[in-house]
Each structure stands twice: as C-alpha cells, then as structure tokens.
Amino acid sequence: MPFYGPYDAQLLIEQYSSEIGVHPVEFKELVYLADEDRYEEVDQVREGQRVFTISGTQVRQEYLAKGKPLPEWFTRPEIADILQGAFAQVPH
C-alpha cells in the first residue's frame, strides 16, 4: 500500500506555491486505452473501456528487477532497453 496518495504531492505544491514560488501544472493519472491505442486521463475514461495501468513500483519490481520486458503499450523497446540498463547499474 502506498505511503502517499496519488495526488498528495500536487496538493502540497499548491498549498505552498506562493511561499516557494513554484506553481504546479496539474494532471491526473494517465491510463492506456487498449482498444484505441492511446492514453487518456483516468477521469475521462468511459464506463466499460478496457484500460491498462502500470505503477512505478510494478515497473521496478515486476519488470526491471526480473529482467522481464516492459509492455509495448507502456514504452518503446529502445526506451525499455535504456531503463533496463540503468536499473542494472543501480545497487539494490
């Protein structure tokens, strides 16, 4: 279970934006619409649409740590190779 909620960082930045001089560009989680081969903000998905999601934790633990190829809908193979190479170089 995540320690922070998905939009907690955005809320904190907004709360302190005038103090720190940073103004966020907010967006919702993106999901992949499998039948349309495109991404959409999660709150724009219609009922019944088939969506794929993947978290950063899943990328690290289920794919990169195990040498498993990342899904093609998630990233291009060239980028997946770079991520895998970078992950392999970081001590775990």
JSON list of C-alpha atoms in Angstrom, two decimals:
[
{"chain": "A", "resi": 1, "resn": "MET", "atom": "CA", "xyz": [0.00, 0.00, 0.00]},
{"chain": "A", "resi": 2, "resn": "PRO", "atom": "CA", "xyz": [1.46, 3.39, -0.99]},
{"chain": "A", "resi": 3, "resn": "PHE", "atom": "CA", "xyz": [2.55, 5.73, 1.80]},
{"chain": "A", "resi": 4, "resn": "TYR", "atom": "CA", "xyz": [1.30, 8.81, -0.08]},
{"chain": "A", "resi": 5, "resn": "GLY", "atom": "CA", "xyz": [-1.88, 9.21, -2.12]},
{"chain": "A", "resi": 6, "resn": "PRO", "atom": "CA", "xyz": [-1.58, 9.68, -5.89]},
{"chain": "A", "resi": 7, "resn": "TYR", "atom": "CA", "xyz": [-2.12, 13.46, -5.77]},
{"chain": "A", "resi": 8, "resn": "ASP", "atom": "CA", "xyz": [-0.60, 14.35, -2.38]},
{"chain": "A", "resi": 9, "resn": "ALA", "atom": "CA", "xyz": [2.46, 15.97, -3.95]},
{"chain": "A", "resi": 10, "resn": "GLN", "atom": "CA", "xyz": [0.26, 18.17, -6.13]},
{"chain": "A", "resi": 11, "resn": "LEU", "atom": "CA", "xyz": [-1.74, 19.23, -3.07]},
{"chain": "A", "resi": 12, "resn": "LEU", "atom": "CA", "xyz": [1.42, 20.13, -1.15]},
{"chain": "A", "resi": 13, "resn": "ILE", "atom": "CA", "xyz": [2.87, 22.16, -4.02]},
{"chain": "A", "resi": 14, "resn": "GLU", "atom": "CA", "xyz": [-0.42, 24.01, -4.38]},
{"chain": "A", "resi": 15, "resn": "GLN", "atom": "CA", "xyz": [-0.57, 24.67, -0.64]},
{"chain": "A", "resi": 16, "resn": "TYR", "atom": "CA", "xyz": [2.94, 26.19, -0.56]},
{"chain": "A", "resi": 17, "resn": "SER", "atom": "CA", "xyz": [3.16, 27.56, -4.12]},
{"chain": "A", "resi": 18, "resn": "SER", "atom": "CA", "xyz": [3.20, 31.25, -3.18]},
{"chain": "A", "resi": 19, "resn": "GLU", "atom": "CA", "xyz": [5.79, 30.63, -0.47]},
{"chain": "A", "resi": 20, "resn": "ILE", "atom": "CA", "xyz": [8.19, 28.65, -2.66]},
{"chain": "A", "resi": 21, "resn": "GLY", "atom": "CA", "xyz": [7.45, 30.40, -5.96]},
{"chain": "A", "resi": 22, "resn": "VAL", "atom": "CA", "xyz": [6.54, 27.19, -7.79]},
{"chain": "A", "resi": 23, "resn": "HIS", "atom": "CA", "xyz": [3.19, 26.79, -9.49]},
{"chain": "A", "resi": 24, "resn": "PRO", "atom": "CA", "xyz": [2.24, 23.25, -10.48]},
{"chain": "A", "resi": 25, "resn": "VAL", "atom": "CA", "xyz": [0.95, 22.03, -13.79]},
{"chain": "A", "resi": 26, "resn": "GLU", "atom": "CA", "xyz": [-1.60, 19.52, -12.59]},
{"chain": "A", "resi": 27, "resn": "PHE", "atom": "CA", "xyz": [-2.75, 16.43, -14.42]},
{"chain": "A", "resi": 28, "resn": "LYS", "atom": "CA", "xyz": [-4.46, 13.20, -13.49]},
{"chain": "A", "resi": 29, "resn": "GLU", "atom": "CA", "xyz": [-3.09, 9.69, -13.82]},
{"chain": "A", "resi": 30, "resn": "LEU", "atom": "CA", "xyz": [-2.82, 8.52, -17.42]},
{"chain": "A", "resi": 31, "resn": "VAL", "atom": "CA", "xyz": [-4.13, 5.11, -18.40]},
{"chain": "A", "resi": 32, "resn": "TYR", "atom": "CA", "xyz": [-3.72, 3.26, -21.68]},
{"chain": "A", "resi": 33, "resn": "LEU", "atom": "CA", "xyz": [-6.90, 2.66, -23.64]},
{"chain": "A", "resi": 34, "resn": "ALA", "atom": "CA", "xyz": [-6.10, -0.70, -25.20]},
{"chain": "A", "resi": 35, "resn": "ASP", "atom": "CA", "xyz": [-8.82, -0.69, -27.86]},
{"chain": "A", "resi": 36, "resn": "GLU", "atom": "CA", "xyz": [-7.95, 2.83, -29.03]},
{"chain": "A", "resi": 37, "resn": "ASP", "atom": "CA", "xyz": [-4.13, 2.59, -28.76]},
{"chain": "A", "resi": 38, "resn": "ARG", "atom": "CA", "xyz": [-3.88, 5.85, -26.83]},
{"chain": "A", "resi": 39, "resn": "TYR", "atom": "CA", "xyz": [-3.52, 7.34, -23.36]},
{"chain": "A", "resi": 40, "resn": "GLU", "atom": "CA", "xyz": [-6.18, 9.28, -21.50]},
{"chain": "A", "resi": 41, "resn": "GLU", "atom": "CA", "xyz": [-6.57, 10.89, -18.08]},
{"chain": "A", "resi": 42, "resn": "VAL", "atom": "CA", "xyz": [-8.23, 8.39, -15.76]},
{"chain": "A", "resi": 43, "resn": "ASP", "atom": "CA", "xyz": [-11.17, 10.67, -15.00]},
{"chain": "A", "resi": 44, "resn": "GLN", "atom": "CA", "xyz": [-12.00, 10.90, -18.74]},
{"chain": "A", "resi": 45, "resn": "VAL", "atom": "CA", "xyz": [-12.37, 7.14, -19.26]},
{"chain": "A", "resi": 46, "resn": "ARG", "atom": "CA", "xyz": [-15.89, 5.99, -20.11]},
{"chain": "A", "resi": 47, "resn": "GLU", "atom": "CA", "xyz": [-17.52, 3.06, -18.33]},
{"chain": "A", "resi": 48, "resn": "GLY", "atom": "CA", "xyz": [-16.56, -0.24, -19.92]},
{"chain": "A", "resi": 49, "resn": "GLN", "atom": "CA", "xyz": [-13.42, 0.95, -21.69]},
{"chain": "A", "resi": 50, "resn": "ARG", "atom": "CA", "xyz": [-10.55, -1.53, -21.45]},
{"chain": "A", "resi": 51, "resn": "VAL", "atom": "CA", "xyz": [-7.65, 0.18, -19.70]},
{"chain": "A", "resi": 52, "resn": "PHE", "atom": "CA", "xyz": [-4.12, -0.88, -18.80]},
{"chain": "A", "resi": 53, "resn": "THR", "atom": "CA", "xyz": [-2.14, 0.70, -15.99]},
{"chain": "A", "resi": 54, "resn": "ILE", "atom": "CA", "xyz": [1.29, 0.20, -14.51]},
{"chain": "A", "resi": 55, "resn": "SER", "atom": "CA", "xyz": [2.86, 1.82, -11.47]},
{"chain": "A", "resi": 56, "resn": "GLY", "atom": "CA", "xyz": [6.46, 2.81, -10.92]},
{"chain": "A", "resi": 57, "resn": "THR", "atom": "CA", "xyz": [6.71, 0.09, -8.29]},
{"chain": "A", "resi": 58, "resn": "GLN", "atom": "CA", "xyz": [5.48, -2.50, -10.78]},
{"chain": "A", "resi": 59, "resn": "VAL", "atom": "CA", "xyz": [7.99, -1.29, -13.36]},
{"chain": "A", "resi": 60, "resn": "ARG", "atom": "CA", "xyz": [10.85, -1.68, -10.89]},
{"chain": "A", "resi": 61, "resn": "GLN", "atom": "CA", "xyz": [9.81, -4.85, -9.05]},
{"chain": "A", "resi": 62, "resn": "GLU", "atom": "CA", "xyz": [7.91, -6.90, -11.62]},
{"chain": "A", "resi": 63, "resn": "TYR", "atom": "CA", "xyz": [9.78, -5.96, -14.78]},
{"chain": "A", "resi": 64, "resn": "LEU", "atom": "CA", "xyz": [13.19, -4.34, -14.35]},
{"chain": "A", "resi": 65, "resn": "ALA", "atom": "CA", "xyz": [14.29, -6.34, -11.29]},
{"chain": "A", "resi": 66, "resn": "LYS", "atom": "CA", "xyz": [13.36, -9.60, -13.02]},
{"chain": "A", "resi": 67, "resn": "GLY", "atom": "CA", "xyz": [14.68, -8.67, -16.45]},
{"chain": "A", "resi": 68, "resn": "LYS", "atom": "CA", "xyz": [11.16, -9.02, -17.84]},
{"chain": "A", "resi": 69, "resn": "PRO", "atom": "CA", "xyz": [10.41, -6.90, -20.95]},
{"chain": "A", "resi": 70, "resn": "LEU", "atom": "CA", "xyz": [8.22, -3.87, -20.31]},
{"chain": "A", "resi": 71, "resn": "PRO", "atom": "CA", "xyz": [4.86, -3.94, -22.12]},
{"chain": "A", "resi": 72, "resn": "GLU", "atom": "CA", "xyz": [4.94, -2.42, -25.59]},
{"chain": "A", "resi": 73, "resn": "TRP", "atom": "CA", "xyz": [1.93, -0.26, -24.73]},
{"chain": "A", "resi": 74, "resn": "PHE", "atom": "CA", "xyz": [3.95, 1.26, -21.88]},
{"chain": "A", "resi": 75, "resn": "THR", "atom": "CA", "xyz": [7.13, 2.30, -23.67]},
{"chain": "A", "resi": 76, "resn": "ARG", "atom": "CA", "xyz": [9.12, 1.83, -26.85]},
{"chain": "A", "resi": 77, "resn": "PRO", "atom": "CA", "xyz": [11.59, -1.07, -26.89]},
{"chain": "A", "resi": 78, "resn": "GLU", "atom": "CA", "xyz": [14.53, 1.37, -27.19]},
{"chain": "A", "resi": 79, "resn": "ILE", "atom": "CA", "xyz": [13.45, 3.15, -24.01]},
{"chain": "A", "resi": 80, "resn": "ALA", "atom": "CA", "xyz": [12.80, -0.16, -22.25]},
{"chain": "A", "resi": 81, "resn": "ASP", "atom": "CA", "xyz": [16.39, -1.18, -23.03]},
{"chain": "A", "resi": 82, "resn": "ILE", "atom": "CA", "xyz": [17.73, 2.08, -21.57]},
{"chain": "A", "resi": 83, "resn": "LEU", "atom": "CA", "xyz": [15.62, 1.65, -18.42]},
{"chain": "A", "resi": 84, "resn": "GLN", "atom": "CA", "xyz": [16.76, -1.95, -18.00]},
{"chain": "A", "resi": 85, "resn": "GLY", "atom": "CA", "xyz": [20.42, -0.94, -18.43]},
{"chain": "A", "resi": 86, "resn": "ALA", "atom": "CA", "xyz": [20.13, 1.91, -15.96]},
{"chain": "A", "resi": 87, "resn": "PHE", "atom": "CA", "xyz": [18.31, -0.27, -13.43]},
{"chain": "A", "resi": 88, "resn": "ALA", "atom": "CA", "xyz": [21.01, -2.93, -13.68]},
{"chain": "A", "resi": 89, "resn": "GLN", "atom": "CA", "xyz": [23.67, -0.36, -12.76]},
{"chain": "A", "resi": 90, "resn": "VAL", "atom": "CA", "xyz": [21.95, 0.85, -9.57]},
{"chain": "A", "resi": 91, "resn": "PRO", "atom": "CA", "xyz": [22.77, -1.07, -6.38]},
{"chain": "A", "resi": 92, "resn": "HIS", "atom": "CA", "xyz": [19.64, -2.68, -4.87]}
]
